[in-house]
Short mmCIF file of C-alpha atoms in Angstrom, two decimals:
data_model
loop_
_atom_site.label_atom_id
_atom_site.label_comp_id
_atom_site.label_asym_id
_atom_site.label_seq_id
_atom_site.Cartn_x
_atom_site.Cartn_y
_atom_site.Cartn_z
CA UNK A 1 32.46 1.47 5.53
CA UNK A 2 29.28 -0.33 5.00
CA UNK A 3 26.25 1.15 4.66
CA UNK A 4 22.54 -0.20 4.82
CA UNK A 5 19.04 1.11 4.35
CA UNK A 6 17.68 0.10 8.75
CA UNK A 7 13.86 0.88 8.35
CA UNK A 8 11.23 1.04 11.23
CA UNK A 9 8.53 1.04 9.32
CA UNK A 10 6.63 3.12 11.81
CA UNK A 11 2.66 4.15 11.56
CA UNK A 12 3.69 7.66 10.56
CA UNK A 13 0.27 8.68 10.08
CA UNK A 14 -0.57 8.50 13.85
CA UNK A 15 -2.42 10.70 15.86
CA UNK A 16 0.41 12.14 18.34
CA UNK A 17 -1.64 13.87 20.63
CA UNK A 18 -3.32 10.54 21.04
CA UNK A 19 -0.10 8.73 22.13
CA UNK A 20 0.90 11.84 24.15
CA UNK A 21 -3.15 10.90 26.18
CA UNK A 22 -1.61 7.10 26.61
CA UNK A 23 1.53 7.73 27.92
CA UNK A 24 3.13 5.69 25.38
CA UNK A 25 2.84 4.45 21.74
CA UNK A 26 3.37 0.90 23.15
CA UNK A 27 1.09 -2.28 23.82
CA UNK A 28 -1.63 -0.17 25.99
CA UNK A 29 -2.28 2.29 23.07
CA UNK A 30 -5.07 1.06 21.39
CA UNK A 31 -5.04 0.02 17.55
CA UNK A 32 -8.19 1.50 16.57
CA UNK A 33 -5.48 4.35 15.87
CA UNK A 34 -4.76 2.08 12.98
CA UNK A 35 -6.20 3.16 9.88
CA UNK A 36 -5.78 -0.03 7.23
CA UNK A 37 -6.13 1.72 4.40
CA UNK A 38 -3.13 4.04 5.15
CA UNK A 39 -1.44 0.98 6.76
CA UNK A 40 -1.83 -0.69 3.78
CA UNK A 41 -0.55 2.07 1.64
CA UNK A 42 2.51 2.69 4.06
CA UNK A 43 3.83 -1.12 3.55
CA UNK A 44 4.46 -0.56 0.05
CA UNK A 45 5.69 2.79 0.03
CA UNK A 46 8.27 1.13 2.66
CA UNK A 47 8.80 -1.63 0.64
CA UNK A 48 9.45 0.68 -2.62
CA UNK A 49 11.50 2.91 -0.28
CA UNK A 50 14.02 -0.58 0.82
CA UNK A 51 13.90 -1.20 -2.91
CA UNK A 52 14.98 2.07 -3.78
CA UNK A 53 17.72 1.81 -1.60
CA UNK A 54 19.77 -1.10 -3.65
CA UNK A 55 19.43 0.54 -6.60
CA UNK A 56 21.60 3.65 -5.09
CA UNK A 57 23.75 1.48 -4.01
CA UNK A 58 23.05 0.47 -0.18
CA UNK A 59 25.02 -2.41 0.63
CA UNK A 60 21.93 -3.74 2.47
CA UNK A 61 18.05 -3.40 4.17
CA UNK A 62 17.39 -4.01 7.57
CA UNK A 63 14.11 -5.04 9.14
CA UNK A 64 13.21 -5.68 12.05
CA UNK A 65 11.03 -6.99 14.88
CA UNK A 66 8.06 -5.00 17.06
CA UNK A 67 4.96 -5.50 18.78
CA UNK A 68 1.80 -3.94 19.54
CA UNK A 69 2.98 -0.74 19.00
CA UNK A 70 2.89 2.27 16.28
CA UNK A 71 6.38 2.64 16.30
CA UNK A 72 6.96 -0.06 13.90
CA UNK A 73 4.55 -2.26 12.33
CA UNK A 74 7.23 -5.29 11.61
CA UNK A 75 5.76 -8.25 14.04
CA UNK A 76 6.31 -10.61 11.88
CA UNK A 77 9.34 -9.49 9.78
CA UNK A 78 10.15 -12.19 7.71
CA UNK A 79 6.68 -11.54 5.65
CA UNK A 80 8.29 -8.11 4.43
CA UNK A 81 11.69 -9.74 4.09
CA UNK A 82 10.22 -12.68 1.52
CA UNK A 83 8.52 -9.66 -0.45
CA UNK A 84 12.18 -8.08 -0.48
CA UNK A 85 13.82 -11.18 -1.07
CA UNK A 86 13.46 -11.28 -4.88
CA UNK A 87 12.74 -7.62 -5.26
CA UNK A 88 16.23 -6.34 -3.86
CA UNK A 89 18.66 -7.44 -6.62
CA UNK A 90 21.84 -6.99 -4.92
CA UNK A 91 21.72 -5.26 -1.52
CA UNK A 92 22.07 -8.07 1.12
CA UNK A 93 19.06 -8.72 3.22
CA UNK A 94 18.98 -8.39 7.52
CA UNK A 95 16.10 -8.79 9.99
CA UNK A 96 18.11 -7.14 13.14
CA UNK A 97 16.53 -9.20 14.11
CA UNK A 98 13.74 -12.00 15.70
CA UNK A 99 13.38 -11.93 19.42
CA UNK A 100 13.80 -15.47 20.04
CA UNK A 101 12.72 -16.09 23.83
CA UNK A 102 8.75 -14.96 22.56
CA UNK A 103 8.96 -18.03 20.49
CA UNK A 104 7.30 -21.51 21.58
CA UNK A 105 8.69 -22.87 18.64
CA UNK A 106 12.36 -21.85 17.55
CA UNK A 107 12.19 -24.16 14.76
CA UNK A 108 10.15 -21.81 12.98
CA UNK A 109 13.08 -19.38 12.71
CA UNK A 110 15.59 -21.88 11.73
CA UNK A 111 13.07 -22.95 9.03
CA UNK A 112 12.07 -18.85 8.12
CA UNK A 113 16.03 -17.60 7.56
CA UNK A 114 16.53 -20.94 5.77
CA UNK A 115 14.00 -19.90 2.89
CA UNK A 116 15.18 -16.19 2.95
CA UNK A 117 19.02 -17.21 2.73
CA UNK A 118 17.47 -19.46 -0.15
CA UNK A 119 15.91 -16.68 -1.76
CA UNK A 120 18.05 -14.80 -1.56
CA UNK A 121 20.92 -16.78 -2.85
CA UNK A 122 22.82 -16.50 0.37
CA UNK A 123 22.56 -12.42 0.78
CA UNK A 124 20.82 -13.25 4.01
CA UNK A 125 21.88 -12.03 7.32
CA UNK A 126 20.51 -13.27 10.73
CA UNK A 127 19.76 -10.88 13.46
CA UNK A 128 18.60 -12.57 17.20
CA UNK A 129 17.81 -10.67 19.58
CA UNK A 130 16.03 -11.25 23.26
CA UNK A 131 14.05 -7.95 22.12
CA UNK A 132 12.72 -4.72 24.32
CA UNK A 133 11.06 -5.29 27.56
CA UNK A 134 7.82 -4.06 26.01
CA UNK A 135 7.73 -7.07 24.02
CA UNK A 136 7.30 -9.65 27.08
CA UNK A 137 4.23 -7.38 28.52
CA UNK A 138 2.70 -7.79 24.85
CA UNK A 139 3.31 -11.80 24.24
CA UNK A 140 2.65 -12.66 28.24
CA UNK A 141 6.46 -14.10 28.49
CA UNK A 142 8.35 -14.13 32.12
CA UNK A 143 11.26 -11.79 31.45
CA UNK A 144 13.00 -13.32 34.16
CA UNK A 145 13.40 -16.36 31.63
CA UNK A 146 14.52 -14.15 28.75
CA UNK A 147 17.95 -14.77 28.57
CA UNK A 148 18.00 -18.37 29.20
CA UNK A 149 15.56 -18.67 27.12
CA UNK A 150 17.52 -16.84 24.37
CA UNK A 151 20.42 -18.98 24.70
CA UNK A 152 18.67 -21.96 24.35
CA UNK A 153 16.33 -21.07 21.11
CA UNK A 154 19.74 -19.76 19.56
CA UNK A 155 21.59 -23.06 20.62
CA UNK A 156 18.60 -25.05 18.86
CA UNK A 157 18.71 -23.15 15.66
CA UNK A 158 22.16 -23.16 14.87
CA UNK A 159 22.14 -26.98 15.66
CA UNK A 160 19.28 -27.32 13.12
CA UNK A 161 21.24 -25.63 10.42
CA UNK A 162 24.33 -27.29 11.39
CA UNK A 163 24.07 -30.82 12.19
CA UNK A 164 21.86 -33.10 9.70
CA UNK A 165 18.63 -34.55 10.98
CA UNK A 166 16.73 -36.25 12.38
CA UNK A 167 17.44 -35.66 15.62
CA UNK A 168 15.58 -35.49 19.16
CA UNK A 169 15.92 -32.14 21.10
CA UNK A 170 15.16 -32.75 24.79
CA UNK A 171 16.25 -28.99 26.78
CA UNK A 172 14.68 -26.64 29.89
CA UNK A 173 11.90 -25.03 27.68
CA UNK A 174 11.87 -26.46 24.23
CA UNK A 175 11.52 -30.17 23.73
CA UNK A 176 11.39 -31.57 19.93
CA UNK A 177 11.03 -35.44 18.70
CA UNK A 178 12.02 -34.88 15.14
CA UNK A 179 14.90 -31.69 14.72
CA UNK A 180 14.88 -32.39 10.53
CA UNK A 181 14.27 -28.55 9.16
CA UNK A 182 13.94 -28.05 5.33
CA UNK A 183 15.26 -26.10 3.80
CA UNK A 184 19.09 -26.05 4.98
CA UNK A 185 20.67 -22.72 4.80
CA UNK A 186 22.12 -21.27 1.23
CA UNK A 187 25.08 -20.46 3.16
CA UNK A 188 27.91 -22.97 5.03
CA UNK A 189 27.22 -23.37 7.68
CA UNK A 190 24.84 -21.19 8.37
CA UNK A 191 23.93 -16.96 6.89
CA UNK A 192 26.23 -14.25 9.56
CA UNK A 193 23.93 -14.18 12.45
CA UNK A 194 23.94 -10.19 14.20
CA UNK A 195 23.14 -9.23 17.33
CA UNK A 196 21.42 -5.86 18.16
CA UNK A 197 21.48 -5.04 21.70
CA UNK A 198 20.62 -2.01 23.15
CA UNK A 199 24.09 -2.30 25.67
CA UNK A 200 23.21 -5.56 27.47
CA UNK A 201 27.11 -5.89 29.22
CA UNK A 202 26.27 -9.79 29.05
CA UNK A 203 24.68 -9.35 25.55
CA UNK A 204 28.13 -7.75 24.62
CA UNK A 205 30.06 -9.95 26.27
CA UNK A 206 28.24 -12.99 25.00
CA UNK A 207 28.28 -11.60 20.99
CA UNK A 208 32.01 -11.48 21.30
CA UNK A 209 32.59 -15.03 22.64
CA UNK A 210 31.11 -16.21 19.64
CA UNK A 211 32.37 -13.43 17.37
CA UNK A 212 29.10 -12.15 15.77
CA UNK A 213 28.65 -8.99 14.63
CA UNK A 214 27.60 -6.47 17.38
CA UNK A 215 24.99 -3.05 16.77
CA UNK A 216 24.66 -0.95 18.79
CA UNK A 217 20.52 0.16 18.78
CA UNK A 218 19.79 4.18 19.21
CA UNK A 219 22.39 5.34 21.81
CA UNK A 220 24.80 8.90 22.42
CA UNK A 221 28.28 8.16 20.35
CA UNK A 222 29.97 8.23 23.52
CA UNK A 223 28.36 5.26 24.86
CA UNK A 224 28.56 3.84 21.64
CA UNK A 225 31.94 4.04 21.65
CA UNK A 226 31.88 2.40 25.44
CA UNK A 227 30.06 -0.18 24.49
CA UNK A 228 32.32 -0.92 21.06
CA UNK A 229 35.19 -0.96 23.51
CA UNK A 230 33.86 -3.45 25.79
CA UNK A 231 33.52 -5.79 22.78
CA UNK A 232 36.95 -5.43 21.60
CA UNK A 233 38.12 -5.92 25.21
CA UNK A 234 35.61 -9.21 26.06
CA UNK A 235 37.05 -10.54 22.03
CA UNK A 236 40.48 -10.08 23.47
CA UNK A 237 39.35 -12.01 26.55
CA UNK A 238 38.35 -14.84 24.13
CA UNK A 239 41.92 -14.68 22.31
CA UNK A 240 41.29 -12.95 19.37
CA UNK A 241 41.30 -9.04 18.49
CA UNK A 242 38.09 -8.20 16.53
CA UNK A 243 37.29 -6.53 13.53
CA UNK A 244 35.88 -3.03 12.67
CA UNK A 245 33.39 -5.42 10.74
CA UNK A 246 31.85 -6.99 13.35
CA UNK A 247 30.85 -3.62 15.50
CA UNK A 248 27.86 -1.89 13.52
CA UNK A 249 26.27 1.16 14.62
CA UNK A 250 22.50 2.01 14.35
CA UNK A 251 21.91 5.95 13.65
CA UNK A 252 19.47 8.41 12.19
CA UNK A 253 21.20 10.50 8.89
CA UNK A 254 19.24 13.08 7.24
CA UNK A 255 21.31 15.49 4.45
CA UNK A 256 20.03 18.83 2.85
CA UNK A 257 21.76 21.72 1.33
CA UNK A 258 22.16 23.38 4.46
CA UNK A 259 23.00 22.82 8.04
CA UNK A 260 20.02 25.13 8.49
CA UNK A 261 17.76 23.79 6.20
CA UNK A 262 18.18 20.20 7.35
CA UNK A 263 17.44 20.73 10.74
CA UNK A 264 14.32 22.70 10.05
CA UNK A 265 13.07 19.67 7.95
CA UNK A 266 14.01 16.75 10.04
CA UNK A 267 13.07 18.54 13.80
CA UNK A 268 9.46 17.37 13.63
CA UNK A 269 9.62 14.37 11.89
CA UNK A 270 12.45 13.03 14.18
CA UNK A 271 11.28 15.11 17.81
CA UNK A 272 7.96 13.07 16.53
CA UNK A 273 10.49 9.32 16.74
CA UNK A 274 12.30 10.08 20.00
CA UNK A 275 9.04 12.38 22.35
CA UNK A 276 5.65 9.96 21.05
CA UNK A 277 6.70 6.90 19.24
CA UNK A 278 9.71 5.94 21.38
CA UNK A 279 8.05 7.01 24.52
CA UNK A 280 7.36 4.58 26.93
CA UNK A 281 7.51 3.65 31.51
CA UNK A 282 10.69 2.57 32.35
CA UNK A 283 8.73 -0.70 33.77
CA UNK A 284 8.09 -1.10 29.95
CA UNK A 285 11.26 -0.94 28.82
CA UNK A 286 13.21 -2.41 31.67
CA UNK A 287 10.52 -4.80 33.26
CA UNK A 288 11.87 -6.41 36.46
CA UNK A 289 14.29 -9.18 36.14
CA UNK A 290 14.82 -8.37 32.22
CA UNK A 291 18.54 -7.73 33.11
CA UNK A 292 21.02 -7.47 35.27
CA UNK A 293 21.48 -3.78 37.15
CA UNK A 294 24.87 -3.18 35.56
CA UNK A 295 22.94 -3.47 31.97
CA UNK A 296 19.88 -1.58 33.32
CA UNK A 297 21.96 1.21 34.05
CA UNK A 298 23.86 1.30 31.21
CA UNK A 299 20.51 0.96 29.44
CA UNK A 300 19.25 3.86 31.04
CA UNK A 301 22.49 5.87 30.89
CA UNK A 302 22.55 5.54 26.90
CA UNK A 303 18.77 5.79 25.90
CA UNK A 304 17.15 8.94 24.37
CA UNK A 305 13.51 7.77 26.07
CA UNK A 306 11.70 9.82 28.59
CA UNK A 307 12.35 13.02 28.98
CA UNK A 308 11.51 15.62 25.88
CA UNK A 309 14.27 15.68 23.82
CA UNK A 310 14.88 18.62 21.26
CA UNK A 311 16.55 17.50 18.08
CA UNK A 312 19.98 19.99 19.17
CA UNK A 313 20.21 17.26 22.02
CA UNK A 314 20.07 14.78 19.81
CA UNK A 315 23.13 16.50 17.38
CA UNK A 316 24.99 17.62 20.00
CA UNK A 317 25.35 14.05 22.03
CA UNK A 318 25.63 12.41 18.66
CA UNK A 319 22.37 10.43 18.38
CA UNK A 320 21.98 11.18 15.16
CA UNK A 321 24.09 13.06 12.66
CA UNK A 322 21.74 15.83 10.60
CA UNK A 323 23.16 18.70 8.25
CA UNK A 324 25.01 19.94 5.07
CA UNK A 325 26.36 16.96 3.13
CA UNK A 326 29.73 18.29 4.60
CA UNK A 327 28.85 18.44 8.03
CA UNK A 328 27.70 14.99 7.75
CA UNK A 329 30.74 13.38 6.47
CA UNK A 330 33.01 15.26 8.85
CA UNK A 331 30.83 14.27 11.76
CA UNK A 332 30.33 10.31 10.22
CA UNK A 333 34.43 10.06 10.12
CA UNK A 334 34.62 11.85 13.67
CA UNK A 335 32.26 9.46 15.08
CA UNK A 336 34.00 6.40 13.03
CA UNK A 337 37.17 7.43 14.14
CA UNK A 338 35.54 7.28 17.77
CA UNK A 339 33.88 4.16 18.24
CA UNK A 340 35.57 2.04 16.10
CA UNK A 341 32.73 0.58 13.63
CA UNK A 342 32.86 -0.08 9.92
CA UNK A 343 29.07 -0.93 9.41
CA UNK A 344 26.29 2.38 9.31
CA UNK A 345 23.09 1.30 10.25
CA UNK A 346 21.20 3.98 8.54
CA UNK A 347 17.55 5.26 9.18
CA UNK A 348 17.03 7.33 6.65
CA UNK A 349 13.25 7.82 7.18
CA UNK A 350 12.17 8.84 10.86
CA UNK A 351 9.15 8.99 13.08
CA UNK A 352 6.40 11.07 10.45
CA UNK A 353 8.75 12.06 7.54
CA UNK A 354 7.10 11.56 4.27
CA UNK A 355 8.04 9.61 1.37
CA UNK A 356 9.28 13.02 -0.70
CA UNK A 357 11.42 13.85 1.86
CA UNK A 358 13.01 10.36 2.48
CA UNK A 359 13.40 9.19 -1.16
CA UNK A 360 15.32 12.67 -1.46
CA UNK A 361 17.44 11.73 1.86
CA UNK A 362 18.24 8.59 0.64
CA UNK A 363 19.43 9.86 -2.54
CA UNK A 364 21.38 12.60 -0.96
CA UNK A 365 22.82 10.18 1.65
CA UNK A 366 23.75 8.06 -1.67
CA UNK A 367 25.46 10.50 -3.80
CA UNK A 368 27.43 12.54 -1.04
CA UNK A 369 28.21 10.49 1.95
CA UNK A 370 28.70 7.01 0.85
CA UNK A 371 31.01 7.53 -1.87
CA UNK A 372 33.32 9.41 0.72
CA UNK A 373 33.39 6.20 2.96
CA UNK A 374 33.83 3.57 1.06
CA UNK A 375 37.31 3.01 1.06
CA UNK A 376 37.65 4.16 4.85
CA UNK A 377 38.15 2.35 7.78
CA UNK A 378 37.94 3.61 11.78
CA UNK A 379 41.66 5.51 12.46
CA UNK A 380 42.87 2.37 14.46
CA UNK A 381 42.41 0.15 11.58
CA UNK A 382 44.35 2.23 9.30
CA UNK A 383 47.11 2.60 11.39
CA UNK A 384 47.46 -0.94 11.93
CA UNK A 385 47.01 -1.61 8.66
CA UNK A 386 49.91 0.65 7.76
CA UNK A 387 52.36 -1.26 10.08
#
């Protein structure tokens, strides 16, 4: 198993009560909360913190993409990722990833991942995604037109890696003269491009048809492991059987020496994440004609928004995985046995935690869990790969 370093850089210095008085942490709650001092100080401890994780050994740092809101302050995350991009040594480098139908200009992207798969020397992975429906309320975009939208930005950027320019782009919403981006891409043809979805069926469905990597954003394990199985089914539907590789899961892991001990130190920081920061209407989330009613109950099925939820709710439905470094590698292989995935999208700092407490997770995470998984595939793999 893979394992990489997924940060939200959220405001962790906010005022909960305050977002508790909004009603939500999102777009209507109003950035004078925004200290930039702290703010400033919080980029580069998160910066230090993504650094910190290739030296133990992460195979990569994920960033990614958020608006108008104090749960992560990433709108623009390829200006962290060029900071990272000669600072992390070895680790490879994802945005999971840039919501493409906000974009007027696609080109931009194409042009963006170019220089960071440059920099990078081709450790570079590219995450698209249509992102949350809170996004379109904050950049004014019709969500009806998200998808469509979506498929043709990603259309135009992989033609712009992929086929040499000039050439003149004439579609539904974007319309170009001159398609001639420099740089090209490090990598032939193009860096591995991801797809984060929160369990979109035709997101899913879609990802598979063009076999990129699928993660799976904040859900339960057992729609996780629903949602992993529709891929594999929708790849077979395309005529090939997929790969562990190309399912990735996004979770929360925090380790300390005690099942006890690591529950009483992650409940606030994390009840903090999933209550205030994560808190939003469902016409926020889900705004009308964002996706199709299949998806948006899915969506709603697998999502730990809305209700207050205690971090035992989050344990026992497999959110995230918190406890005794042996509890958390019996519950990681349970839960990789499960679902079927072979890449951890980690978030090892949560909602308020401090920078003590996640520099000692990491660490922890480092020395007793990954060296356990390394060599370990889901149970179906293995048994194939025994035949």
């Amino acid at each position: 198993m893979k394992f990489f370093n997924f940060h939200l850089m959220p405001y962790r210095h906010v005022d909960l009560d305050a977002i508790e008085h909004n009603g939500s942490a999102w777009v209507t709650f109003s950035n004078r909360h925004y200290d930039p001092q702290q703010g400033a100080e919080l980029y580069h401890e998160y910066l230090d913190q993504m650094e910190l994780a290739d030296r133990l050994g992460f195979d990569g740092v994920c960033l990614n993409e958020h608006h108008q809101t104090a749960y992560g302050m990433m709108p623009i995350p390829g200006v962290l990722a060029g900071a990272l991009a000669r600072s992390v040594k070895r680790a490879k480098l994802a945005i999971l990833g840039r919501a493409l139908p906000l974009l007027n200009n696609p080109l931009v992207v194409a042009e963006e991942y170019a220089m960071l798969d440059n920099l990078t020397r081709g450790r570079f992975i590219a995450g698209f995604v249509r992102g949350i429906g809170a996004e379109y309320h904050a950049t004014g975009v019709n969500p009806v037109l998200s998808q469509e939208r979506f498929a043709e930005a990603h259309d135009l950027i992989v033609r712009a890696w992929t086929e040499p320019g000039p050439f003149a782009y004439e579609g539904k919403h974007y319309h170009f003269n001159y398609v001639n981006p420099w740089p090209r891409p490090y990598q032939s043809p193009h860096p591995p491009i991801w797809i984060p979805s929160q369990g979109s069926s035709s997101t899913i469905r879609w990802a598979a048809a063009m076999r990129y990597t699928y993660a799976q954003t904040l859900s339960p394990i057992a729609a996780v492991a629903r949602f992993f199985q529709m891929y594999r089914d929708e790849a077979e539907k395309a005529g090939y059987q997929s790969s562990p590789d190309q399912l990735a899961w996004s979770n929360t892991i925090y380790v300390a020496d005690t099942d006890e001990k690591a529950m009483r130190e992650a409940r606030p920081h994390l009840e903090a994440l999933v209550n205030r920061l994560l808190k939003m209407p469902t016409e926020m989330l889900l705004p009308p004609g964002y996706t199709n009613i299949e998806s948006m109950k899915r969506v709603r099925a697998a999502k730990v928004t809305g209700k207050t939820t205690s971090i035992e709710d989050l344990v026992k439905t497999g959110v995230v995985i918190i406890g005794s470094p042996n509890t958390v590698r019996e519950k990681l292989a349970e839960y990789q046995d499960l679902a079927g995935f072979n890449t951890s999208l980690t978030k090892t700092q949560f909602g308020t935690m401090p920078d003590d407490m996640t520099r000692a997770n990491m660490t922890a995470i480092a020395e007793e869990i990954l060296p356990h998984f390394r060599d370990r595939l889901p149970q179906g793999a293995r048994q194939a790969a025994a035949e």
